[in-house]
């Protein structure tokens, strides 16, 4: 009886210590989509370098960088992003001191120019549960230097009707 109990105990312990083999091929879940291995947006393609000069990436970490969110340059000192992105890096009444934005690169972890941030503003009626009014603005410590690959987004307030082709960047 003790021998059988020992085998059962050993089997349970070994089962608890077993690690699953990660499945690196997730294509079975996306068979119905035309995927490009280079695209980050499902069904998307890698944008040509410099094609979205208004885009920024928000990163934290001094030694190891972590991508938080993206945003768009509004002016030389302001960046539009989502309020939930700001909330994610807001600690003890201010932005994380490790938060940086990268501009002028299609890559979030290299190239372009890094800027530090001085403050932020979120929509006063932002609701985290429903993501209603999910708008925020980041203010840079120094002005963003515009160039061929770095500039403010052109804002357009016209209505976009049905059947109009658009594109997303992120």
mmCIF file of C-alpha atoms in Angstrom:
data_model
loop_
_atom_site.group_PDB
_atom_site.id
_atom_site.type_symbol
_atom_site.label_atom_id
_atom_site.label_comp_id
_atom_site.label_asym_id
_atom_site.label_seq_id
_atom_site.Cartn_x
_atom_site.Cartn_y
_atom_site.Cartn_z
ATOM 1 C CA UNK A 1 0.000 0.000 0.000
ATOM 2 C CA UNK A 2 2.807 2.423 0.868
ATOM 3 C CA UNK A 3 4.493 1.605 -2.447
ATOM 4 C CA UNK A 4 1.339 2.479 -4.433
ATOM 5 C CA UNK A 5 0.880 5.689 -2.437
ATOM 6 C CA UNK A 6 4.499 6.605 -3.137
ATOM 7 C CA UNK A 7 4.031 6.089 -6.882
ATOM 8 C CA UNK A 8 0.842 8.194 -6.881
ATOM 9 C CA UNK A 9 2.579 10.938 -4.879
ATOM 10 C CA UNK A 10 5.609 10.862 -7.209
ATOM 11 C CA UNK A 11 3.353 11.037 -10.288
ATOM 12 C CA UNK A 12 1.460 14.029 -8.893
ATOM 13 C CA UNK A 13 4.679 15.881 -8.000
ATOM 14 C CA UNK A 14 6.192 15.232 -11.426
ATOM 15 C CA UNK A 15 2.966 16.365 -13.108
ATOM 16 C CA UNK A 16 3.050 19.616 -11.141
ATOM 17 C CA UNK A 17 6.652 20.269 -12.159
ATOM 18 C CA UNK A 18 6.064 19.599 -15.854
ATOM 19 C CA UNK A 19 6.253 22.609 -18.154
ATOM 20 C CA UNK A 20 4.135 22.853 -21.294
ATOM 21 C CA UNK A 21 5.866 23.167 -24.640
ATOM 22 C CA UNK A 22 5.077 26.607 -26.071
ATOM 23 C CA UNK A 23 3.254 26.567 -29.390
ATOM 24 C CA UNK A 24 5.124 28.954 -31.662
ATOM 25 C CA UNK A 25 2.955 28.311 -34.721
ATOM 26 C CA UNK A 26 -0.326 30.134 -34.160
ATOM 27 C CA UNK A 27 -1.278 30.146 -37.837
ATOM 28 C CA UNK A 28 -4.112 27.702 -37.167
ATOM 29 C CA UNK A 29 -6.000 30.549 -35.520
ATOM 30 C CA UNK A 30 -5.526 32.914 -38.458
ATOM 31 C CA UNK A 31 -6.079 30.656 -41.487
ATOM 32 C CA UNK A 32 -8.910 32.869 -42.730
ATOM 33 C CA UNK A 33 -6.705 35.986 -42.774
ATOM 34 C CA UNK A 34 -4.085 37.115 -45.252
ATOM 35 C CA UNK A 35 -1.184 37.544 -42.844
ATOM 36 C CA UNK A 36 2.154 39.077 -43.578
ATOM 37 C CA UNK A 37 4.861 37.890 -41.188
ATOM 38 C CA UNK A 38 6.238 41.457 -41.152
ATOM 39 C CA UNK A 39 2.899 43.065 -40.199
ATOM 40 C CA UNK A 40 2.027 43.783 -36.578
ATOM 41 C CA UNK A 41 -1.585 44.670 -37.291
ATOM 42 C CA UNK A 42 -3.551 41.563 -38.298
ATOM 43 C CA UNK A 43 -3.717 41.624 -42.079
ATOM 44 C CA UNK A 44 -1.346 44.602 -42.123
ATOM 45 C CA UNK A 45 1.989 45.224 -43.756
ATOM 46 C CA UNK A 46 5.195 46.806 -42.537
ATOM 47 C CA UNK A 47 5.072 50.523 -43.337
ATOM 48 C CA UNK A 48 7.893 51.950 -45.432
ATOM 49 C CA UNK A 49 10.432 53.894 -43.353
ATOM 50 C CA UNK A 50 9.300 57.507 -42.913
ATOM 51 C CA UNK A 51 5.746 56.924 -44.166
ATOM 52 C CA UNK A 52 4.209 57.928 -40.815
ATOM 53 C CA UNK A 53 6.401 60.758 -39.518
ATOM 54 C CA UNK A 54 3.802 61.710 -36.901
ATOM 55 C CA UNK A 55 3.966 58.371 -35.039
ATOM 56 C CA UNK A 56 5.651 57.971 -31.653
ATOM 57 C CA UNK A 57 6.257 54.963 -29.455
ATOM 58 C CA UNK A 58 5.959 55.189 -25.678
ATOM 59 C CA UNK A 59 8.514 53.061 -23.811
ATOM 60 C CA UNK A 60 9.577 52.526 -20.222
ATOM 61 C CA UNK A 61 12.685 51.028 -18.690
ATOM 62 C CA UNK A 62 16.226 52.303 -18.530
ATOM 63 C CA UNK A 63 18.189 49.146 -19.353
ATOM 64 C CA UNK A 64 15.466 46.984 -20.816
ATOM 65 C CA UNK A 65 12.864 48.898 -22.819
ATOM 66 C CA UNK A 66 9.200 47.898 -22.846
ATOM 67 C CA UNK A 67 6.726 49.161 -25.415
ATOM 68 C CA UNK A 68 3.690 50.731 -23.742
ATOM 69 C CA UNK A 69 1.665 52.415 -26.494
ATOM 70 C CA UNK A 70 1.822 54.596 -29.547
ATOM 71 C CA UNK A 71 0.770 58.139 -30.209
ATOM 72 C CA UNK A 72 0.786 60.959 -32.732
ATOM 73 C CA UNK A 73 2.704 64.233 -32.655
ATOM 74 C CA UNK A 74 0.287 67.177 -32.454
ATOM 75 C CA UNK A 75 2.813 70.003 -31.996
ATOM 76 C CA UNK A 76 6.497 70.288 -31.133
ATOM 77 C CA UNK A 77 5.608 69.868 -27.442
ATOM 78 C CA UNK A 78 2.452 67.683 -27.460
ATOM 79 C CA UNK A 79 1.659 64.074 -28.323
ATOM 80 C CA UNK A 80 -1.845 62.601 -28.561
ATOM 81 C CA UNK A 81 -2.289 59.127 -27.078
ATOM 82 C CA UNK A 82 -4.915 57.098 -25.242
ATOM 83 C CA UNK A 83 -5.754 57.874 -21.619
ATOM 84 C CA UNK A 84 -5.371 54.193 -20.692
ATOM 85 C CA UNK A 85 -1.765 54.368 -21.892
ATOM 86 C CA UNK A 86 -1.059 57.269 -19.543
ATOM 87 C CA UNK A 87 -2.800 55.548 -16.636
ATOM 88 C CA UNK A 88 -0.506 52.542 -17.169
ATOM 89 C CA UNK A 89 2.599 54.667 -16.431
ATOM 90 C CA UNK A 90 1.140 57.121 -13.902
ATOM 91 C CA UNK A 91 2.528 56.542 -10.392
ATOM 92 C CA UNK A 92 2.163 58.566 -7.188
ATOM 93 C CA UNK A 93 0.660 61.607 -8.896
ATOM 94 C CA UNK A 94 3.008 61.846 -11.881
ATOM 95 C CA UNK A 95 4.305 60.039 -14.943
ATOM 96 C CA UNK A 96 6.957 57.373 -14.481
ATOM 97 C CA UNK A 97 10.393 58.986 -14.730
ATOM 98 C CA UNK A 98 11.430 56.108 -17.030
ATOM 99 C CA UNK A 99 8.793 56.961 -19.649
ATOM 100 C CA UNK A 100 10.218 58.117 -22.982
ATOM 101 C CA UNK A 101 8.844 58.646 -26.464
ATOM 102 C CA UNK A 102 10.714 57.717 -29.639
ATOM 103 C CA UNK A 103 10.075 59.663 -32.843
ATOM 104 C CA UNK A 104 11.419 59.336 -36.375
ATOM 105 C CA UNK A 105 11.600 55.548 -36.536
ATOM 106 C CA UNK A 106 9.358 52.655 -37.548
ATOM 107 C CA UNK A 107 10.911 50.655 -34.720
ATOM 108 C CA UNK A 108 9.939 51.199 -31.108
ATOM 109 C CA UNK A 109 13.281 50.004 -29.739
ATOM 110 C CA UNK A 110 15.887 51.614 -32.009
ATOM 111 C CA UNK A 111 16.498 54.477 -34.392
ATOM 112 C CA UNK A 112 14.951 57.909 -34.292
ATOM 113 C CA UNK A 113 15.210 60.308 -31.358
ATOM 114 C CA UNK A 114 14.138 59.815 -27.730
ATOM 115 C CA UNK A 115 12.404 62.553 -25.728
ATOM 116 C CA UNK A 116 11.568 62.807 -22.032
ATOM 117 C CA UNK A 117 8.191 64.011 -20.831
ATOM 118 C CA UNK A 118 7.313 66.773 -18.401
ATOM 119 C CA UNK A 119 3.597 66.213 -17.786
ATOM 120 C CA UNK A 120 0.340 64.878 -19.126
ATOM 121 C CA UNK A 121 -3.380 65.539 -19.332
ATOM 122 C CA UNK A 122 -6.196 63.021 -19.678
ATOM 123 C CA UNK A 123 -9.777 63.648 -20.690
ATOM 124 C CA UNK A 124 -11.636 64.804 -17.587
ATOM 125 C CA UNK A 125 -14.464 62.311 -18.248
ATOM 126 C CA UNK A 126 -12.285 59.290 -19.060
ATOM 127 C CA UNK A 127 -13.879 56.044 -17.835
ATOM 128 C CA UNK A 128 -11.443 53.165 -17.489
ATOM 129 C CA UNK A 129 -14.101 50.433 -17.428
ATOM 130 C CA UNK A 130 -15.759 51.408 -20.711
ATOM 131 C CA UNK A 131 -12.752 53.261 -22.210
ATOM 132 C CA UNK A 132 -15.104 56.155 -22.889
ATOM 133 C CA UNK A 133 -13.249 59.436 -23.620
ATOM 134 C CA UNK A 134 -9.979 57.500 -23.891
ATOM 135 C CA UNK A 135 -7.873 60.532 -24.839
ATOM 136 C CA UNK A 136 -4.669 61.843 -23.357
ATOM 137 C CA UNK A 137 -1.921 64.317 -24.162
ATOM 138 C CA UNK A 138 1.758 64.060 -23.241
ATOM 139 C CA UNK A 139 3.973 67.152 -22.985
ATOM 140 C CA UNK A 140 7.668 66.871 -23.840
ATOM 141 C CA UNK A 141 10.387 68.550 -21.749
ATOM 142 C CA UNK A 142 12.034 69.952 -24.875
ATOM 143 C CA UNK A 143 10.554 70.729 -28.291
ATOM 144 C CA UNK A 144 10.512 67.893 -30.799
ATOM 145 C CA UNK A 145 12.807 68.799 -33.694
ATOM 146 C CA UNK A 146 10.888 68.355 -36.942
ATOM 147 C CA UNK A 147 12.549 66.876 -40.009
ATOM 148 C CA UNK A 148 11.669 64.835 -43.080
ATOM 149 C CA UNK A 149 10.914 61.822 -40.848
ATOM 150 C CA UNK A 150 9.452 63.716 -37.856
ATOM 151 C CA UNK A 151 6.445 66.048 -38.103
ATOM 152 C CA UNK A 152 3.005 66.766 -36.659
ATOM 153 C CA UNK A 153 -0.012 64.851 -37.891
ATOM 154 C CA UNK A 154 -2.282 66.711 -40.280
ATOM 155 C CA UNK A 155 -5.681 66.892 -38.597
ATOM 156 C CA UNK A 156 -8.832 66.696 -40.690
ATOM 157 C CA UNK A 157 -12.291 67.097 -39.206
ATOM 158 C CA UNK A 158 -14.264 66.095 -42.297
ATOM 159 C CA UNK A 159 -16.673 63.160 -42.110
ATOM 160 C CA UNK A 160 -15.355 59.951 -43.679
ATOM 161 C CA UNK A 161 -18.232 58.199 -45.385
ATOM 162 C CA UNK A 162 -18.863 54.547 -46.118
ATOM 163 C CA UNK A 163 -16.759 52.697 -48.684
ATOM 164 C CA UNK A 164 -13.831 55.111 -48.249
ATOM 165 C CA UNK A 165 -10.517 53.297 -47.966
ATOM 166 C CA UNK A 166 -8.537 54.246 -44.875
ATOM 167 C CA UNK A 167 -5.446 52.950 -43.112
ATOM 168 C CA UNK A 168 -4.361 52.455 -39.537
ATOM 169 C CA UNK A 169 -0.843 52.888 -38.195
ATOM 170 C CA UNK A 170 0.386 51.600 -34.903
#
